[in-house]
Every structure is written in C-alpha cells, then in structure tokens.
Coordinates of C-alpha atoms in Angstrom, one line a residue:
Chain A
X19 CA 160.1 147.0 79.7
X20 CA 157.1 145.3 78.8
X21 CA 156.1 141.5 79.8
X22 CA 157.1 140.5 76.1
X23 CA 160.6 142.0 76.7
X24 CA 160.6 140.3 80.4
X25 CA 159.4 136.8 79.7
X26 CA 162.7 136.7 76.9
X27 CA 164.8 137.8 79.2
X28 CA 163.6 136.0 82.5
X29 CA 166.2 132.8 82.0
X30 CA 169.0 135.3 82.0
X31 CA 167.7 136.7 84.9
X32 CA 167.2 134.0 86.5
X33 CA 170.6 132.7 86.0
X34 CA 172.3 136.2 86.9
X35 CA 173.6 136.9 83.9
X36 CA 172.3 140.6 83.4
X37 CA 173.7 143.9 84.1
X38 CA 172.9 145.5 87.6
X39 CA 170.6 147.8 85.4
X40 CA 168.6 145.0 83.7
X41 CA 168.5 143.1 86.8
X42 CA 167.0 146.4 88.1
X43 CA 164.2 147.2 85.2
X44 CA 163.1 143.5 85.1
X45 CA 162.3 143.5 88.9
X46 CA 160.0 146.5 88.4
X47 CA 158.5 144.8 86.1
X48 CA 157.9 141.8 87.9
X49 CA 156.8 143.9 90.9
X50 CA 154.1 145.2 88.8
X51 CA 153.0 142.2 86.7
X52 CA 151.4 139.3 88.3
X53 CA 151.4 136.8 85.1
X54 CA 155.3 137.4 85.1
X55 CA 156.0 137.0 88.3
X56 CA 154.1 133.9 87.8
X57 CA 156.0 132.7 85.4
X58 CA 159.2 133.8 86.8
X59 CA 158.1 131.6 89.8
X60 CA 157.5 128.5 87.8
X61 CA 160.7 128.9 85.2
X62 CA 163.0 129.3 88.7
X63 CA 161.6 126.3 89.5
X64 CA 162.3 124.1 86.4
X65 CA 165.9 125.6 86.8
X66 CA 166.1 123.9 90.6
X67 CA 165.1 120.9 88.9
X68 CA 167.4 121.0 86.4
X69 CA 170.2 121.8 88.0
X70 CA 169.3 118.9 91.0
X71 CA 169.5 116.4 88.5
X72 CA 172.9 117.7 87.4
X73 CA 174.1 117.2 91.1
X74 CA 173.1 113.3 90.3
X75 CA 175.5 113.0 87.8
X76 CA 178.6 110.5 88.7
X77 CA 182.2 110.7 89.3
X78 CA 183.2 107.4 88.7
X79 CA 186.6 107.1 86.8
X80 CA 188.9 104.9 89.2
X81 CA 191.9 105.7 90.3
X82 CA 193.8 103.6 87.4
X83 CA 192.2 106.1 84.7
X84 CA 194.9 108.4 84.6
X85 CA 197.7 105.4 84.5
X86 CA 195.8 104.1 81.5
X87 CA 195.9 107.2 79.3
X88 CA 199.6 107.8 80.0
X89 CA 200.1 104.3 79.3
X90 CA 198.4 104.4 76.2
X91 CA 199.4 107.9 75.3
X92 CA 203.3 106.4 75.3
X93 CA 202.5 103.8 72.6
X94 CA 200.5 106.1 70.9
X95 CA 203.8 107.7 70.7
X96 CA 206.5 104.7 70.0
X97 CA 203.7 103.7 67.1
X98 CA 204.3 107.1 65.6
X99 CA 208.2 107.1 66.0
X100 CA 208.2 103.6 63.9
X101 CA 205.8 105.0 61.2
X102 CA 208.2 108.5 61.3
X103 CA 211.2 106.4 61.2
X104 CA 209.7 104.4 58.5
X105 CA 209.0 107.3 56.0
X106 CA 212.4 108.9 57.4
X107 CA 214.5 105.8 55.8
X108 CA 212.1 105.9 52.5
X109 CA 212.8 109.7 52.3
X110 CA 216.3 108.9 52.5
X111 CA 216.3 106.7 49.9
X112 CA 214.6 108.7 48.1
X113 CA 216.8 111.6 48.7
X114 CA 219.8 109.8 47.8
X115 CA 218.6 108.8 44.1
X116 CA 217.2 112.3 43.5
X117 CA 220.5 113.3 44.5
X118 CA 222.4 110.8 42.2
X119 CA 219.7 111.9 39.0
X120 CA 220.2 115.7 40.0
X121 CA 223.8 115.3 40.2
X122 CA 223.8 113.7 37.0
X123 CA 221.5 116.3 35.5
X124 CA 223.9 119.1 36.4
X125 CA 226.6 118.0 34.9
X126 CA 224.7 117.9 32.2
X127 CA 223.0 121.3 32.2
X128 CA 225.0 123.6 34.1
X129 CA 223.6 125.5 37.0
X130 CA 220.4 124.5 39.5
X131 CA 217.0 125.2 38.0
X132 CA 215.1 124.8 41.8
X133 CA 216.1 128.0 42.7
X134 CA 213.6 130.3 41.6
X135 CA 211.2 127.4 43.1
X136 CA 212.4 127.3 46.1
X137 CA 211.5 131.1 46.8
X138 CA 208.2 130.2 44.9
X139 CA 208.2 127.3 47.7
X140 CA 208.1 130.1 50.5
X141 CA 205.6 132.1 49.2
X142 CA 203.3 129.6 49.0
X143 CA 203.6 128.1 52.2
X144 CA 203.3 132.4 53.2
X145 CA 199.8 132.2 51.4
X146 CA 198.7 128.3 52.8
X147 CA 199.0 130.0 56.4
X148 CA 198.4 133.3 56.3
X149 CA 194.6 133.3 56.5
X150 CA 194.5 130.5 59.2
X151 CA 193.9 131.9 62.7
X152 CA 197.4 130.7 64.3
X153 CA 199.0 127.8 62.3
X154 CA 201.2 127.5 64.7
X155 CA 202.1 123.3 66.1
X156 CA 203.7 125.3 69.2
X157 CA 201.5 128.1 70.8
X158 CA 202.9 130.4 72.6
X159 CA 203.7 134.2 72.4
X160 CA 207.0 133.2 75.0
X161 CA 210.2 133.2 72.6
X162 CA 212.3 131.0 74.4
X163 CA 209.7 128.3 74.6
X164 CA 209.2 128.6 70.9
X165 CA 212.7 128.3 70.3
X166 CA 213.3 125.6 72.6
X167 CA 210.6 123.3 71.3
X168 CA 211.7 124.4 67.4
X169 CA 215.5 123.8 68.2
X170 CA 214.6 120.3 69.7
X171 CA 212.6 119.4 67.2
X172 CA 214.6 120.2 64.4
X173 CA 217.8 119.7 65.8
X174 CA 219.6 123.3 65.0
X175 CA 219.2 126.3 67.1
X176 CA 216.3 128.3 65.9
X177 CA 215.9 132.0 67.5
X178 CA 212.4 133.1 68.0
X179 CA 212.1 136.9 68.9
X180 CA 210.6 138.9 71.4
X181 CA 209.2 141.9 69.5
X182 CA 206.3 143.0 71.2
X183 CA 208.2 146.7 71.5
X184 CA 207.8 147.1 67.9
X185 CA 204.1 146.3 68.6
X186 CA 204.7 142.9 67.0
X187 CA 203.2 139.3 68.8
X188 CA 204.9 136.1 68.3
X189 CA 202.0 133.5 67.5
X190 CA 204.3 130.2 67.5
X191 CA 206.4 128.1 65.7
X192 CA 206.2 125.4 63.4
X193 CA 208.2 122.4 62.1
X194 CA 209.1 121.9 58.5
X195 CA 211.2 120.8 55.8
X196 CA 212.8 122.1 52.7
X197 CA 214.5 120.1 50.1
X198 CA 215.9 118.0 53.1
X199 CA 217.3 120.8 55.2
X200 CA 215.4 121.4 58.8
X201 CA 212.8 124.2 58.0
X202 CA 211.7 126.6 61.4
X203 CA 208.3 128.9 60.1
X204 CA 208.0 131.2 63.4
X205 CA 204.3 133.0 63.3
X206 CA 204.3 137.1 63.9
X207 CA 201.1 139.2 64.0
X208 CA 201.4 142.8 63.9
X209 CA 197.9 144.2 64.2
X210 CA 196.2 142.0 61.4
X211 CA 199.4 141.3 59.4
X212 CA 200.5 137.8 59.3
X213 CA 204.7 138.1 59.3
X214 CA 206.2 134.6 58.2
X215 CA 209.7 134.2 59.2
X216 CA 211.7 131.0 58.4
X217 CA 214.9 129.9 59.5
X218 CA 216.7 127.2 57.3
X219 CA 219.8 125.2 58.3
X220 CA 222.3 124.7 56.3
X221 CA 221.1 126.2 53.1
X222 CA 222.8 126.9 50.1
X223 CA 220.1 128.3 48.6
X224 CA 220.2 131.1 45.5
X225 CA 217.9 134.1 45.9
X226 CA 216.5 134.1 42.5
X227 CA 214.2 137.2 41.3
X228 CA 215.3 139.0 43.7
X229 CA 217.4 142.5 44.3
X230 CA 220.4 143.0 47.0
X231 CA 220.6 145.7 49.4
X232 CA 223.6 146.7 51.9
X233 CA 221.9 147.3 55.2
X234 CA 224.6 147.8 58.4
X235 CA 226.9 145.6 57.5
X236 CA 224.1 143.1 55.9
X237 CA 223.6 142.0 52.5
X238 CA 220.1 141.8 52.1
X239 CA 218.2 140.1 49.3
X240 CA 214.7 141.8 48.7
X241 CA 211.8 141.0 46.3
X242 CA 208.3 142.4 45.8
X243 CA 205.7 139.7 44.7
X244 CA 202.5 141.4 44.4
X245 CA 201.3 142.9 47.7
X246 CA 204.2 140.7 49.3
X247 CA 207.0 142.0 50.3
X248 CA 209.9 139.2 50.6
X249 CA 213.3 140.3 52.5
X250 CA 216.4 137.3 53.6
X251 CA 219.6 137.4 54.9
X252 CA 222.0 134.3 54.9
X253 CA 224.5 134.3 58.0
X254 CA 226.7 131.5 59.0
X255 CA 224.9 128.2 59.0
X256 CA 221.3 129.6 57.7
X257 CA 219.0 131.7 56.2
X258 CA 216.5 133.8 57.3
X259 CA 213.6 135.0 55.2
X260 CA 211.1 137.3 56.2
X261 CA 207.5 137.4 54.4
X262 CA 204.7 139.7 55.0
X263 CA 202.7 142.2 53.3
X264 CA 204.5 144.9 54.5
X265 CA 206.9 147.7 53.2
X266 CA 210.8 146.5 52.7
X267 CA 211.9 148.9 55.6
X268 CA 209.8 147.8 58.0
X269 CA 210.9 144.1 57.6
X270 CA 214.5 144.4 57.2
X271 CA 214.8 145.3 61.6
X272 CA 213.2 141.8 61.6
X273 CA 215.5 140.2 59.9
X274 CA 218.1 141.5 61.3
X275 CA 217.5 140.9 64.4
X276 CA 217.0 137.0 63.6
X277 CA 219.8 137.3 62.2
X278 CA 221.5 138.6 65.1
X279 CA 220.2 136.1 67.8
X280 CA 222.0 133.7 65.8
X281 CA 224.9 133.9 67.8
X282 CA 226.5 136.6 64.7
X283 CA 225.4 139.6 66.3
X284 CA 228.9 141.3 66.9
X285 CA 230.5 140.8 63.3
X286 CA 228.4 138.8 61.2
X287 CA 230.4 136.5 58.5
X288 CA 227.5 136.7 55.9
X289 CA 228.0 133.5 53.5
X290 CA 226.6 134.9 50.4
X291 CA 225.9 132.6 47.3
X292 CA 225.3 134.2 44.0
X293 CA 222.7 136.3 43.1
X294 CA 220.8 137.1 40.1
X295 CA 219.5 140.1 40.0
X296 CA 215.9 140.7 38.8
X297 CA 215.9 142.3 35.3
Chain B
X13 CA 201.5 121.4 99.7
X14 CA 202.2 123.4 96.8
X15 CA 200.0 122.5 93.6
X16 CA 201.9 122.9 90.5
X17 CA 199.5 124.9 87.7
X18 CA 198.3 123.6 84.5
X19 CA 201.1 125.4 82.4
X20 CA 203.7 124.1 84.3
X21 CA 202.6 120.5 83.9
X22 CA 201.7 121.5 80.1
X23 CA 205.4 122.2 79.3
X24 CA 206.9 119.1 81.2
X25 CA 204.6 117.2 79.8
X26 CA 206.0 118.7 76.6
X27 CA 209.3 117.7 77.2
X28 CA 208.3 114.0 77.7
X29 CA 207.5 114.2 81.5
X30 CA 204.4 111.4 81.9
X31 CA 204.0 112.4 85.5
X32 CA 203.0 115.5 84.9
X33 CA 200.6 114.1 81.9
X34 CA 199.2 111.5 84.7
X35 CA 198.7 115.0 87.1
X36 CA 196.9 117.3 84.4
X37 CA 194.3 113.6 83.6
X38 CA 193.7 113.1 87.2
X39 CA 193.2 116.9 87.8
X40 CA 190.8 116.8 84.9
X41 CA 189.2 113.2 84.7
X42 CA 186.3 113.9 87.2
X43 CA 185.2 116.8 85.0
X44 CA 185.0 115.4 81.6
X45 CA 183.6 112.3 83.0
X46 CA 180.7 114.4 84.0
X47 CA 180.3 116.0 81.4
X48 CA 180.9 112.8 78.9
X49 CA 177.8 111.3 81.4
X50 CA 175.8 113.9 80.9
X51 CA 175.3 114.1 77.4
X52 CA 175.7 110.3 77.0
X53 CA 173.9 108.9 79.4
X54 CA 176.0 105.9 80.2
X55 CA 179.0 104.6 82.1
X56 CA 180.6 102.8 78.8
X57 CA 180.4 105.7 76.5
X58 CA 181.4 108.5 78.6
X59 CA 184.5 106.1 80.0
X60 CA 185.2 105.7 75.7
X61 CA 184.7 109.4 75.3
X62 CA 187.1 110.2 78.2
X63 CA 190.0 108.0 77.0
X64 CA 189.3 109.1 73.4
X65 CA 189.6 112.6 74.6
X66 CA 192.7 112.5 76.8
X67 CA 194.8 110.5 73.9
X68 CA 193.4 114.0 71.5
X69 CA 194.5 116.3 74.0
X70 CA 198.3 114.8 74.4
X71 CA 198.3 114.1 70.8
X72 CA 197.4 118.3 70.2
X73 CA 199.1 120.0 73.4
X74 CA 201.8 121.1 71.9
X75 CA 199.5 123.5 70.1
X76 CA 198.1 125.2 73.6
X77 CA 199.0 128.6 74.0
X78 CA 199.9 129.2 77.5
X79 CA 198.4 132.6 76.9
X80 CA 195.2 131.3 77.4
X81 CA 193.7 129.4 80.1
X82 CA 194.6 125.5 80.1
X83 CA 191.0 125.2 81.5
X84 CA 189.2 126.9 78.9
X85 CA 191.4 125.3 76.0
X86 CA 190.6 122.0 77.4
X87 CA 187.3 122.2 77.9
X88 CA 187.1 123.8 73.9
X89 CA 189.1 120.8 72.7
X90 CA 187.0 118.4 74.8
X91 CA 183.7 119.5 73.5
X92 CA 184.7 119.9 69.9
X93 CA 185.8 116.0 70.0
X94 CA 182.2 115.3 71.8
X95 CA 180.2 117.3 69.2
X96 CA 182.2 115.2 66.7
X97 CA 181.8 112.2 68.5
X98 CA 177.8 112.4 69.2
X99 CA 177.2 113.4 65.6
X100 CA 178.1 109.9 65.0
X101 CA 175.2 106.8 65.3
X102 CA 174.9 106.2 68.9
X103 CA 176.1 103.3 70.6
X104 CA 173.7 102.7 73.2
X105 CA 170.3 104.3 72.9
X106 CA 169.4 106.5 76.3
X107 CA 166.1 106.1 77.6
X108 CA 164.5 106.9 80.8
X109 CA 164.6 102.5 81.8
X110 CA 168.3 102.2 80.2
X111 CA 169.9 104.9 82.1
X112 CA 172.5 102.7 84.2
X113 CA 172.8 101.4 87.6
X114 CA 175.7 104.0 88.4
X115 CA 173.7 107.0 87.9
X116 CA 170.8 104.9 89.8
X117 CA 173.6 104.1 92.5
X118 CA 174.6 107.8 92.7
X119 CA 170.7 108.9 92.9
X120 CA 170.6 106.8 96.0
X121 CA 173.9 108.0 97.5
X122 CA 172.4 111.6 97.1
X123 CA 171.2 113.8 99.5
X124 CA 168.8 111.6 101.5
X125 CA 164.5 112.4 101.2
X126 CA 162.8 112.6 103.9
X127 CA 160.7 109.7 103.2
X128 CA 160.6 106.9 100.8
X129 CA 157.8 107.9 98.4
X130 CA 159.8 111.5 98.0
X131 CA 162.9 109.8 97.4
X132 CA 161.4 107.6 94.7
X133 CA 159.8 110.7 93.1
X134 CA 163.1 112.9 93.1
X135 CA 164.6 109.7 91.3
X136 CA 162.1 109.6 88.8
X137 CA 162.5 113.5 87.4
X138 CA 166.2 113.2 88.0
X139 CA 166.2 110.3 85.4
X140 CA 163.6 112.0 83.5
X141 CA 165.4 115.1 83.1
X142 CA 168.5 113.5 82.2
X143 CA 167.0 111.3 79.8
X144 CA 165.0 114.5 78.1
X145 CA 168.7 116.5 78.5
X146 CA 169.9 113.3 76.4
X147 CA 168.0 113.8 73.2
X148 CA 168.5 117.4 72.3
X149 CA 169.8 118.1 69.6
X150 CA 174.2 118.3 70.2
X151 CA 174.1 121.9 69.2
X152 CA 171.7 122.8 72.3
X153 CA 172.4 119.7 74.4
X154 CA 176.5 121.3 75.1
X155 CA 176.1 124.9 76.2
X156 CA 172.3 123.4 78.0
X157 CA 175.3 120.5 79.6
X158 CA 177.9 123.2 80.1
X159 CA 175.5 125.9 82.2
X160 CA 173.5 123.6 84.3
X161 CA 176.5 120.9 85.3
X162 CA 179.5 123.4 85.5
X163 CA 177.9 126.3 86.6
X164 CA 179.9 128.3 83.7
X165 CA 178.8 131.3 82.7
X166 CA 177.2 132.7 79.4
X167 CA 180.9 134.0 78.8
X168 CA 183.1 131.4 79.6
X169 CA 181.0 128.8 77.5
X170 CA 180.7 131.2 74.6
X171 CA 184.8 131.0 74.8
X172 CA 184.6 127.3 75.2
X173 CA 182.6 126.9 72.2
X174 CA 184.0 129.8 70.2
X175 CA 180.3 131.1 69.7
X176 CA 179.2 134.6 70.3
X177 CA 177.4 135.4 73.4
X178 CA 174.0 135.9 72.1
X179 CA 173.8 132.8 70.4
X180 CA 174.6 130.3 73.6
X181 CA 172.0 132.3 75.5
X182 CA 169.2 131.3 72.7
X183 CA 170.4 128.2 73.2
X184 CA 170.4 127.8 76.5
X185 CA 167.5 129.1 76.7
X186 CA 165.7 127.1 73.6
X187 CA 167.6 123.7 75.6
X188 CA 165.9 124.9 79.0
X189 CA 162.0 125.5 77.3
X190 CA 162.7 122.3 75.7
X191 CA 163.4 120.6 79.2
X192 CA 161.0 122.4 81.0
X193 CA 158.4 121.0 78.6
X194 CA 159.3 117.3 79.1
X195 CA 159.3 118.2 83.0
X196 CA 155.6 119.2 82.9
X197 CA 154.4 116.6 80.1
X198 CA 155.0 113.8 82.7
X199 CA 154.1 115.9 85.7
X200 CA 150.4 116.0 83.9

C-alpha cells in the first residue's frame, strides 16, 4: 500500500471500520512512513475534537415532551376522522344518485357495462404498485397482523396467508375501495415477482374477458393480459383475485388457499355470477 | 423491571394504545433531540423538529415493518423529514456568537478543566466545531452528525440513509476534512 492509498483510507482506520487485514497493511505502512504516521497523528486528533464537542451536545426535552406529542397526535387524529367522515357522507351522497342514474340507465339498456372495467380497475392498480418497493400502509411479513389491521380497518374479515413454504413473502396489506365495496390489496413477493391479491366484500362483480376453469371443486375465472396472468375465485361473501406475472398454475394454489382461509375451506358454496367467456 | 420492546409498543400503539405511543417518544426523545441540536444549532428549532417528527412518525407507523429494526426505521424516517426540513430557508441563522445559552449551559456542566483558561478554550472549539458542523452542506452534514454524535457505524448509517456504503464513507470523510479545516484556520 502506498502513502496515497494510506492517507484515503486513514479516517476509516481511524474510526475502525476496516477489515482485520486492512487494519493490518495500513499499520505497516505507517510503521514505515513517518509523514503518515504524521498525519495519522494529527487526523486522530481532529477526530477527539470532534467527537468532544459532540459530548457537548444537550438533552433537554422536559419531561412533558412526550405528553405533548400524544396529546397532539390524538387531535391530529379526531381532525382526520371529521375530514374522513366529511367525504364519507359526500361519497354517500354521491353514491346514492349514481345509484338512482345507474339504476335508471339499466332499465334502460339492459345489462352493466362496468364490468369489463372493473377487471381493467384491478389491473391497473396491479401496474400503479408493482414497481414501488412495498406499497404496503401495513408492513409486516406476520399474516395475522396483516389480517388483523385489514379486517379492522375495513370492517370484514380479510385472510392474509402465510406462504413462505412455497418460497413466497407477504409484504403487507393495504386499504381500498371498489365501487363502494371494502377493497383488501395484500402484497406477495416471490423472488422479484410482485403477486397482488385482493379480497373484495360483498361483490357481485362479473368476470368479463375472462375464461372458467374447474379446479378441486373451484370454479376459477382465468385471463391472460399481456405478460399478466389474472386468476379469481368468488366464495361466499367475496372475491378473491390473484394478479401477477406468473403462469396460471402457479397462481391458482394461491387463490385457493385465500379462498380457503375464508372460513369455506371444507365445502366451499361458490356464488358464481355469469360469465362471458372470452371469444 | 421488564422493558417492553419497540415492536410491542409499535402494535399497541397501533391499536389506539397512547401509553405505549407516550413510551416509544420518551424512549426516543433524548436522541432526536440530539441529533435535531446538532444539525440545527438551536434549542427552538430542534424542539420544532422533534414535535414535527414525532406527529410524522405516528402519522406513518402503521407502515413499519416489524421485520426490521424500530431503531433503524426511526432513525431513517427521522432524517428523511430533517433533510426535508433543513433544505428549507432557515429560521435562525447558526453562528459561532448565536449558538444558545443551553449548549453554553451544557459546555459548563461538562467535564470540568483543570483550570479556567483551558476551560474557556475547550468552549471556544466546542462552539466552533459545532458552528463549522452547522454549515455543511445537509447531504454531508447527516452521515458527518450520525458518525460522530451516535457513534453508528459506516453500516448502520448507510441503512439509515438507504445509501450505499462507499458513498457515506466519502462523505464522512469529505464532512470531517471540511471540519478539520475550520479547526486549524482558527487555531492559526
């Protein structure tokens, strides 16, 4: 090592953050070079200095500090509920007169044109998240604490799912809503591939564009979109789509077993609404 | 006594429990003071950027991943809000006479000098150096903050500040010639 080398490394050195080996070359070096022994002297030094006026440094929140924050955390809080509960009974209204014109319309026109959007709906919110790092608004890789927090928050029972022994890591959850119903995305990663699973209460919800597949007793409604493989199940009170860019077979133990921990496993009562097949 | 660990308190605090919010502030408050004090210089804007981070980190804990540690996640949030924060016109101007009577109070409080004219000395560089640690740029001034006042290592802060490991050593190292600089420009 020459003193080059030595005098770029020295604050690391200095600081102990080199391997036993560096540590090691560098202190033959210094051993044999006066200048950079020198100015390993004065740099160790500066560093004393540094860090003594570091120690100086205060600790001098009160006591109270930590009252305060909760304090102010809570209203925080109650301010957000009001603004929530605000939009809530605006969205309500707003619901009900979409409901009244879209009531109005299908007399009019026979059967719902929002299906084909609504898987549309899925696959973009797939693609909005699937290049963000963990878009999850609960963290965790623990199922139960997922489904807890996405249960309470939504106010149905949601069923994240351990499957790390198909190599698979549960990212988190996250809150959402879909035409009105309570909307659960739950984050997967296996290796670098993003699954999307979402759990929807309550949905009548037609499967346009996509195909229908018996799978143990399941009906299963499949589509391919590009890359995207798309597979969903609907079982007693909800649905449960699966999205990733994976093959079908590979996704269909997934939804199946989502659809199991929803309290179906034994004989599932599968509530299917009509299907158009894709021509 | 048993201590209850951050995790635990995370998820109460999760669930609504303000007690266990009030635990993870007061087990944390001393340390983000600190560090708010050392990169601001001054009582009232460290106190601002304490609060300001506390109400951020209940506002975003339901996105912690107990998979990491609540330490490291905090202290990642916490600096993220202070590079935002310092990137904004400063308050109060930092200057070796406007550095305030508490860090002037705890210079005094510190380990006694053996005689008066030492003392004064030791007060002056500490002041000096704080001052000088004050006007690097944010981007040198929070790994430089993170080293010499925690004691972290080049590893822990790179995790803190999501940065690779070579590039918080260059800057620690471009923060501490920087430093070292202003230490021997007034020592000539």
């Amino acid at each position: 090592m020459d003193c080059r080398e030595t005098r770029e490394t020295l604050l690391p050195y200095l600081l102990g953050e080199l391997t036993p080996e560096e540590m090691m070359e560098i202190g033959q070096h210094l051993h044999s070079c006066k200048d950079c022994s020198l100015e390993k002297n004065s740099l160790a030094a500066h560093i004393t200095k540094i860090a003594a006026a570091f120690n100086v440094v205060p600790d001098c929140l009160d006591k109270s500090f930590a009252r305060r924050i909760v304090a102010q955390s809570r209203e925080q809080q109650q301010r957000k509920r009001v603004v929530r509960w605000r939009w809530a009974t605006a969205a309500a209204a707003a619901v009900v007169c979409l409901a009244v014109v879209a009531s109005l319309l299908l007399h009019q026109s026979g059967p719902s044109p929002t299906a084909t959007v609504q898987i549309a709906g899925l696959l973009a919110d797939y693609r909005q998240y699937v290049d963000k790092p963990n878009p999850a608004q609960m963290a965790s890789a623990n199922a139960e604490v997922v489904s807890a927090w996405l249960s309470k928050e939504l106010g149905f029972r949601v069923h994240a799912v351990d499957l790390s022994n198909r190599g698979i890591t549960l990212l988190g959850g996250r809150r959402c809503e879909l035409n009105g119903a309570p909307l659960a995305f739950l984050f997967y990663e296996k290796g670098e591939t993003r699954i999307t699973v979402y759990q929807i209460k309550g949905a009548r919800f037609a499967l346009e564009k996509l195909d229908t597949k018996l799978c143990n007793g399941h009906k299963l409604h499949v589509g391919r979109f590009g890359n995207t493989t798309l597979v969903a199940c609907q079982s007693g009170d909800r649905t449960v789509v699966v999205i990733a860019e994976l093959e079908t077979e590979e996704l269909i133990p997934i939804v199946q077993k989502h659809t199991a921990q929803g309290g179906h496993a034994s004989a599932p009562k599968l509530k299917i609404y009509p299907v158009v097949r894709r021509s | 006594m048993t201590t209850i660990d951050d995790t635990t308190l995370v998820e109460r605090s999760l669930t609504g429990d303000t007690e266990a919010f009030a635990a993870l502030v007061e087990r944390y408050q001393s340390a983000l003071f600190r560090l708010a004090y050392a990169m601001t210089g001054n009582r009232e804007d460290a106190e601002d950027l304490c609060q300001e981070c506390f109400l951020h980190i209940y506002r975003v804990l339901p996105k912690y991943n107990p998979d990491y540690r609540f330490s490291t996640w905090f202290k990642r949030v916490a600096t993220n809000l202070f590079i935002d924060q310092l990137r904004k016109p400063r308050r109060r101007e930092t200057c070796v006479d406007c550095i305030d009577d508490v860090l002037e109070r705890a210079i005094e409080s510190w380990e006694p000098a053996p005689d008066p004219e030492e003392a004064a000395c030791r007060r002056d560089e500490a002041k000096r150096i704080l001052s000088a640690v004050n006007r690097l740029p944010t981007e040198l001034r929070i790994p430089f903050t993170l080293r010499y006042l925690d004691d972290l290592s080049f590893k822990e802060i790179a995790e803190i500040l999501d940065l690779p490991i070579g590039t918080v050593s260059t800057r620690i190292r471009r923060g501490t010639e920087i430093i070292r600089r202003a230490i021997e420009a007034e020592d000539i």
